[in-house]
PDB file of C-alpha atoms in Angstrom:
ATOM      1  CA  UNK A  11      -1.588 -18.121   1.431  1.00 43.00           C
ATOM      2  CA  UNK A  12       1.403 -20.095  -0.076  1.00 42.00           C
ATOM      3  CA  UNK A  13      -0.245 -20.277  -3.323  1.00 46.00           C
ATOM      4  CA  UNK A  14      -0.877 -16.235  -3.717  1.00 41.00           C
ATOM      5  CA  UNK A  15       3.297 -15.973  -3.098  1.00 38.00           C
ATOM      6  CA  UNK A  16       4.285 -16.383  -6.806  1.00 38.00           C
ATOM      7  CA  UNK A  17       1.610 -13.714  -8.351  1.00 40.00           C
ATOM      8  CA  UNK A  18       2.720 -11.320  -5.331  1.00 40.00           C
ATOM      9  CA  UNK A  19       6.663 -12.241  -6.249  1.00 39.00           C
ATOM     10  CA  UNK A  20       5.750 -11.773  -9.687  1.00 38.00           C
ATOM     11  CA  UNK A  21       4.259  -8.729  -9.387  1.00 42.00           C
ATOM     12  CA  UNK A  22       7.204  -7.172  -6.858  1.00 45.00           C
ATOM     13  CA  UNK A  23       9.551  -7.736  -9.156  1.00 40.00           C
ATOM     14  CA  UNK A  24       7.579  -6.411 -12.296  1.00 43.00           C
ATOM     15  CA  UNK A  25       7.054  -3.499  -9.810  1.00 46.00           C
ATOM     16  CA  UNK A  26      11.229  -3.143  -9.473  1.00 44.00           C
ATOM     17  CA  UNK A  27      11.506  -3.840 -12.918  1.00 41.00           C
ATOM     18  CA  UNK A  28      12.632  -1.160 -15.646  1.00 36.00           C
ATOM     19  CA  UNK A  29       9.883   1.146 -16.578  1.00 36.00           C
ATOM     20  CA  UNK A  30      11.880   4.259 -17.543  1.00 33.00           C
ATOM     21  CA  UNK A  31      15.246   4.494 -18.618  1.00 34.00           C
ATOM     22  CA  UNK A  32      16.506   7.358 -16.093  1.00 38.00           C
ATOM     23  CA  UNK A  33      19.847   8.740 -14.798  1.00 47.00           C
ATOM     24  CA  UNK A  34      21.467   5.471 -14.131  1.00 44.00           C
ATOM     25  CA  UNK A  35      19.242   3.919 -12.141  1.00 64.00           C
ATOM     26  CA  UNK A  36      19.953  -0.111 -12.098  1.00 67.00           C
ATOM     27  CA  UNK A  37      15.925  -0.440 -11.493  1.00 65.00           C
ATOM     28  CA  UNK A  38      15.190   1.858 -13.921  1.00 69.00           C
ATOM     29  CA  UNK A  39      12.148   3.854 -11.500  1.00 75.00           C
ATOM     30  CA  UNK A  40      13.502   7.319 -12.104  1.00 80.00           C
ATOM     31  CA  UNK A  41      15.352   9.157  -9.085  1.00 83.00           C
ATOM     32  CA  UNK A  42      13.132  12.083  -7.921  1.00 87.00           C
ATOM     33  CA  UNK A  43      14.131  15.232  -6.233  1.00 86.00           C
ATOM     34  CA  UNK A  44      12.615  16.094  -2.954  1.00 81.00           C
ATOM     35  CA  UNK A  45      10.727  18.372  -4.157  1.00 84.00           C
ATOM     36  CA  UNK A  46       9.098  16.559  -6.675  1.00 87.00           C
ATOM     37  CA  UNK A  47       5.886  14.543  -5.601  1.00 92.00           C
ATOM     38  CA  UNK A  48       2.365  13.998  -6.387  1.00 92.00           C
ATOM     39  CA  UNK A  49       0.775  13.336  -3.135  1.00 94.00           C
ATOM     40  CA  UNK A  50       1.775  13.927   0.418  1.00 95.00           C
ATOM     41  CA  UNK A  51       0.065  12.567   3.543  1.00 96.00           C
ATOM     42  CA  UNK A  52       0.096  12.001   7.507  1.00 96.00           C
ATOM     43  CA  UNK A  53       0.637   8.662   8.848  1.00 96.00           C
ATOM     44  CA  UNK A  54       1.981   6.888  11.341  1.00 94.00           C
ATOM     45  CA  UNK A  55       3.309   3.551  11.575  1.00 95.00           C
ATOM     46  CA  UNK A  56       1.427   0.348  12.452  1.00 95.00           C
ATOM     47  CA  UNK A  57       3.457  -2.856  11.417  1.00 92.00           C
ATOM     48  CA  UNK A  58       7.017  -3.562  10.430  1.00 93.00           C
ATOM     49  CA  UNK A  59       7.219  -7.011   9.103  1.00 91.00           C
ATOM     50  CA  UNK A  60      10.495  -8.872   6.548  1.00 90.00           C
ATOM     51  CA  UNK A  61       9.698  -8.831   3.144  1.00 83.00           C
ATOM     52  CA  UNK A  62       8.399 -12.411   2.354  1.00 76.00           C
ATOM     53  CA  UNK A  63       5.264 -14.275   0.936  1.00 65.00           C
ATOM     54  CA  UNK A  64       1.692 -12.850   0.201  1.00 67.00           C
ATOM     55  CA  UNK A  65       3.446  -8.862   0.860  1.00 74.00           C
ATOM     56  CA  UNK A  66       2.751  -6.432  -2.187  1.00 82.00           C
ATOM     57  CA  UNK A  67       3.856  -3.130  -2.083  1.00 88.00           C
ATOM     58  CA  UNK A  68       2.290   0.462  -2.315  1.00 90.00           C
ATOM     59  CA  UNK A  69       5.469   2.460  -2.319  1.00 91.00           C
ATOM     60  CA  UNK A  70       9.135   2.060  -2.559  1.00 90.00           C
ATOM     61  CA  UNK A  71      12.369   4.057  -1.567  1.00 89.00           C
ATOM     62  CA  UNK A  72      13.595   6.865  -3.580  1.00 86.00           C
ATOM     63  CA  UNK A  73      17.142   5.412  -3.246  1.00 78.00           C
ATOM     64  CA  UNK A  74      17.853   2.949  -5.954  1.00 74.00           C
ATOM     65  CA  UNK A  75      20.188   1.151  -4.108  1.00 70.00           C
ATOM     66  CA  UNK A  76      17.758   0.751  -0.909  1.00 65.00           C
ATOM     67  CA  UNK A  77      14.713  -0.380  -3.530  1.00 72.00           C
ATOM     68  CA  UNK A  78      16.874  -3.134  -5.105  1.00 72.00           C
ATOM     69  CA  UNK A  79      17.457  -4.803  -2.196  1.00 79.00           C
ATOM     70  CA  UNK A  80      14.128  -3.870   0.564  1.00 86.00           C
ATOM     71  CA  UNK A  81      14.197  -6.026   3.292  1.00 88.00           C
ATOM     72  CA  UNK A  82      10.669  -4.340   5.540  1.00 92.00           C
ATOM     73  CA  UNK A  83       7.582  -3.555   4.812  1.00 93.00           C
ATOM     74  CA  UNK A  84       6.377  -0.723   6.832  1.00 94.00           C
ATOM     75  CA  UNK A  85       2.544  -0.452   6.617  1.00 93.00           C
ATOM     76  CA  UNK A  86       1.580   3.020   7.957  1.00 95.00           C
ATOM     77  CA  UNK A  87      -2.104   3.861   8.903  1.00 95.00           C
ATOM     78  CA  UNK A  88      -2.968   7.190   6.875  1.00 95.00           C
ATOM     79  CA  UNK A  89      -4.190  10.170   8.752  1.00 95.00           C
ATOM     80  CA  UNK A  90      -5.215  12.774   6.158  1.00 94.00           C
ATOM     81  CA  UNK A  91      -3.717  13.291   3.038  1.00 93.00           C
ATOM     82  CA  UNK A  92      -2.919  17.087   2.722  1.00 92.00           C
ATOM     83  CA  UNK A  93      -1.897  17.466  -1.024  1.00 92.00           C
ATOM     84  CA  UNK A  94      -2.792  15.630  -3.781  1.00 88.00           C
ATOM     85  CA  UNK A  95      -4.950  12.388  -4.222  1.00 88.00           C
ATOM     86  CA  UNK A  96      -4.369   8.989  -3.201  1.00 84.00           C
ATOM     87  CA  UNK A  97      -7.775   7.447  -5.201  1.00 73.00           C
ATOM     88  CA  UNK A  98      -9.890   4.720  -3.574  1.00 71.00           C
ATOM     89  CA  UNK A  99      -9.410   0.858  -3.820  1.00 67.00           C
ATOM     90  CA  UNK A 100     -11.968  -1.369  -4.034  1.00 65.00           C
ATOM     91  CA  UNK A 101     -13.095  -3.839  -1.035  1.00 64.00           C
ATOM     92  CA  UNK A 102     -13.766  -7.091  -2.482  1.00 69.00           C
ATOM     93  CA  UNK A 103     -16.281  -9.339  -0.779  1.00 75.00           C
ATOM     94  CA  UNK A 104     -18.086 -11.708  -1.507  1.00 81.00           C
ATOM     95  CA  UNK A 105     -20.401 -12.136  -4.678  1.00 83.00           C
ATOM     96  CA  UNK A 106     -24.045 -11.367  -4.538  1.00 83.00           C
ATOM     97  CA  UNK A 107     -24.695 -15.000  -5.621  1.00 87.00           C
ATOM     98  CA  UNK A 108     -22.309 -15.968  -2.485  1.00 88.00           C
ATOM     99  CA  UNK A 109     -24.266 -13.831   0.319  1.00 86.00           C
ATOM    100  CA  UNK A 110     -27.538 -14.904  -1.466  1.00 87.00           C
ATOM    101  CA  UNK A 111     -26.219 -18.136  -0.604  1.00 90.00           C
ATOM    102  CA  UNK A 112     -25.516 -17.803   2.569  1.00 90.00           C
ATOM    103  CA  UNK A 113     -28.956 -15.690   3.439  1.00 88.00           C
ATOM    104  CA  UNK A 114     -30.411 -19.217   2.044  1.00 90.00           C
ATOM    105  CA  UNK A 115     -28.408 -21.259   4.174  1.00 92.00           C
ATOM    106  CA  UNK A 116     -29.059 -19.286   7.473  1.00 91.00           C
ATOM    107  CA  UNK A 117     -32.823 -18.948   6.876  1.00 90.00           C
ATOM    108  CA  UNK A 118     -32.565 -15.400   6.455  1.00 88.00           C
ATOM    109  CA  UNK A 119     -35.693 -15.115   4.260  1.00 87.00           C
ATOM    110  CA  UNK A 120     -35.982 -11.328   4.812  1.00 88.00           C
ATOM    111  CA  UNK A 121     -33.026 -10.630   3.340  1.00 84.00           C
ATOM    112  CA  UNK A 122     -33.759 -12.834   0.576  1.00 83.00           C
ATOM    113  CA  UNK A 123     -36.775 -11.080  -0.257  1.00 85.00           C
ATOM    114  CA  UNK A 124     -35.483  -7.491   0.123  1.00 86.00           C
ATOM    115  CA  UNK A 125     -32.139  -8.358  -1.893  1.00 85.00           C
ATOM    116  CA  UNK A 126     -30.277  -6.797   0.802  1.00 84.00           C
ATOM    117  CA  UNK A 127     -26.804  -7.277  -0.278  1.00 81.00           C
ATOM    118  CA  UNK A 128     -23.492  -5.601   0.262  1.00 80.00           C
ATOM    119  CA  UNK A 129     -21.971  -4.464  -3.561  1.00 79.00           C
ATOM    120  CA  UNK A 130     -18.646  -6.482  -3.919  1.00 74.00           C
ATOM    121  CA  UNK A 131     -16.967  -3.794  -5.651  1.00 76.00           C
ATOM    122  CA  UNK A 132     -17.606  -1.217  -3.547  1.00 75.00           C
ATOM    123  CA  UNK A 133     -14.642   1.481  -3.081  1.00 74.00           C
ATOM    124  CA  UNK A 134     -13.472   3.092  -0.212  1.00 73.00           C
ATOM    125  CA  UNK A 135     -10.661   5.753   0.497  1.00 79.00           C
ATOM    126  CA  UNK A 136      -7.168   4.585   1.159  1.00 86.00           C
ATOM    127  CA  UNK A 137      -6.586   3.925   4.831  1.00 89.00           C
ATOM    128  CA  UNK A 138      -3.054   2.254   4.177  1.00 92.00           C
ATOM    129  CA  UNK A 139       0.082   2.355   2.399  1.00 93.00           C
ATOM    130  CA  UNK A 140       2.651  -0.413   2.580  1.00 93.00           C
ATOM    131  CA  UNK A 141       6.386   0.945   1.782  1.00 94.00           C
ATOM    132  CA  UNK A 142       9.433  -1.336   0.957  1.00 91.00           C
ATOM    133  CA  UNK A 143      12.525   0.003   2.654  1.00 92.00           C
ATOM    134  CA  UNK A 144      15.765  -1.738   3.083  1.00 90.00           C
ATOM    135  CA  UNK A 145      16.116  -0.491   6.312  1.00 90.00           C
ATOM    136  CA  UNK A 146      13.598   1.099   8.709  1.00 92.00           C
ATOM    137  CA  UNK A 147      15.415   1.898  11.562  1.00 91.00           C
ATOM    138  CA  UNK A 148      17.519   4.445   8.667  1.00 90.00           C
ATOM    139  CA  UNK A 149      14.069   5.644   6.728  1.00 90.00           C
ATOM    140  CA  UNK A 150      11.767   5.810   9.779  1.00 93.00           C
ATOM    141  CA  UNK A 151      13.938   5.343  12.719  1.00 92.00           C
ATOM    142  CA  UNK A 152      12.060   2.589  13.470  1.00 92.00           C
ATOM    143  CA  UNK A 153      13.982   0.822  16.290  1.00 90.00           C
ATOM    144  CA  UNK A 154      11.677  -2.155  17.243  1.00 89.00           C
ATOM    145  CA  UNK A 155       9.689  -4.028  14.740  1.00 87.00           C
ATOM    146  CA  UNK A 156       7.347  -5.676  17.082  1.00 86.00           C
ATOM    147  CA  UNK A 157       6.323  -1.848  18.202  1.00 89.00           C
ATOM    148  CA  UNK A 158       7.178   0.953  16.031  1.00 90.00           C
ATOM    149  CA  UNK A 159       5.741   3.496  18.179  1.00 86.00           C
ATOM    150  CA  UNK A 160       2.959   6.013  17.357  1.00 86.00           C
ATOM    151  CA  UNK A 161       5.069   8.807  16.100  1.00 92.00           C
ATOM    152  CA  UNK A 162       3.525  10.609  13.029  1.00 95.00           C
ATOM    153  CA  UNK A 163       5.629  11.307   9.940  1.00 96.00           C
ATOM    154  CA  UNK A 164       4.671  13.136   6.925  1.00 96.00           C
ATOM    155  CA  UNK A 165       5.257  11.293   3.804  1.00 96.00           C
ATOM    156  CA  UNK A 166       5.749  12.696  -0.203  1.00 95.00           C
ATOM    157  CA  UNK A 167       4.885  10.070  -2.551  1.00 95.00           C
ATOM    158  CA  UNK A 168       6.041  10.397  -6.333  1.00 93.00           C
ATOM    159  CA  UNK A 169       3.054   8.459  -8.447  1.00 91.00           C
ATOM    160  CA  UNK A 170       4.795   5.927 -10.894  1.00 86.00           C
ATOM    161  CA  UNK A 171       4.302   6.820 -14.651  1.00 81.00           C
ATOM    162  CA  UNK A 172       1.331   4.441 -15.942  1.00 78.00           C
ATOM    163  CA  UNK A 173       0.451   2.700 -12.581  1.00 77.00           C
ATOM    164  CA  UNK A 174      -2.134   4.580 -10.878  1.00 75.00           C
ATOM    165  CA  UNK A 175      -1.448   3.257  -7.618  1.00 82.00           C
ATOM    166  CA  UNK A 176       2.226   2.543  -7.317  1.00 88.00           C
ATOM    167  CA  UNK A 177       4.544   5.496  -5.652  1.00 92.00           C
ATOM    168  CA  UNK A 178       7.964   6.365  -5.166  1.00 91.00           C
ATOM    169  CA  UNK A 179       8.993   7.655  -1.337  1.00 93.00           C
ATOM    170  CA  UNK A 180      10.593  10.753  -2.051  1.00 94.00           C
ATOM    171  CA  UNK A 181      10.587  12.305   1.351  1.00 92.00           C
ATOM    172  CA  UNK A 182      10.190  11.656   4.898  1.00 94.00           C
ATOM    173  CA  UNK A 183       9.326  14.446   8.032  1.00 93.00           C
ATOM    174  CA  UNK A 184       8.403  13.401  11.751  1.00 88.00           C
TER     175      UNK A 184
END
């Protein structure tokens, strides 16, 4: 787990880094007006945990200030997404040659011989998005960490020019 920390860092801080030059942003992520987003959705909250090792990121505040410094991660179980498109991510398993493996070490000879074997790059939809905040209890009104309730909120995500699967949180409605 230790060992995936420096590629996640890495790649947090690439995400934070400047990508457009826009209205005097320190990060440089543009500052979006509520009414501008790409993809809006139903969720609810499932874990709150401090921003620390193996944690990457789906979505960050619309406040610069708040995305320079996040100090959560709220991961929030999607319930429908009602405009836009969220796209699919791929479940990675293990390779063919690995469950053939296996099948040979368990004895399982009739899966051997019908080649039944999951596809390790198989997609499915988007069940979860992971949002940094600085402070949940102000963004979500998320009082306890350890339970942060079932309420549902409606979330407006602004896509990030040339990542396909990194948003901006422009908006947030229980």
């Amino acid at each position: 787990m230790m060992k995936i920390f420096p590629a996640v860092f890495t790649a947090a801080v690439f995400f934070l880094s400047p990508v457009l030059f826009a209205g005097g942003s320190p990060d440089g992520i543009p500052v979006y007006e509520q009414d501008d987003f790409d993809v809006a959705v139903e969720a609810f909250p499932v874990l709150v945990k401090s921003l620390g090792s193996g944690t990457a990121v789906d979505a960050v505040e619309n406040d610069p200030e708040n995305r320079m410094r996040p100090q959560a991660i709220v991961s929030m179980r999607i319930l429908r997404v009602f405009r836009g498109e969220l796209g699919n991510m791929k479940i990675s398993g293990p390779s063919r040659i690995e469950q053939m493996r296996e099948a040979a070490r368990e004895r399982k000879i009739l899966k051997l011989l019908t080649l039944d074997f999951e596809n390790p790059e198989e997609e499915t939809e988007r069940e979860y998005l992971r949002i940094a905040v600085r402070n949940p209890i102000e963004t979500f009104g998320i009082q306890n960490w350890d339970d942060p309730g079932d309420e549902r909120f409606k979330l407006y995500l602004k896509r990030m020019p040339g990542r396909r699967d990194s948003y901006v949180l422009v908006k947030v409605k229980k």
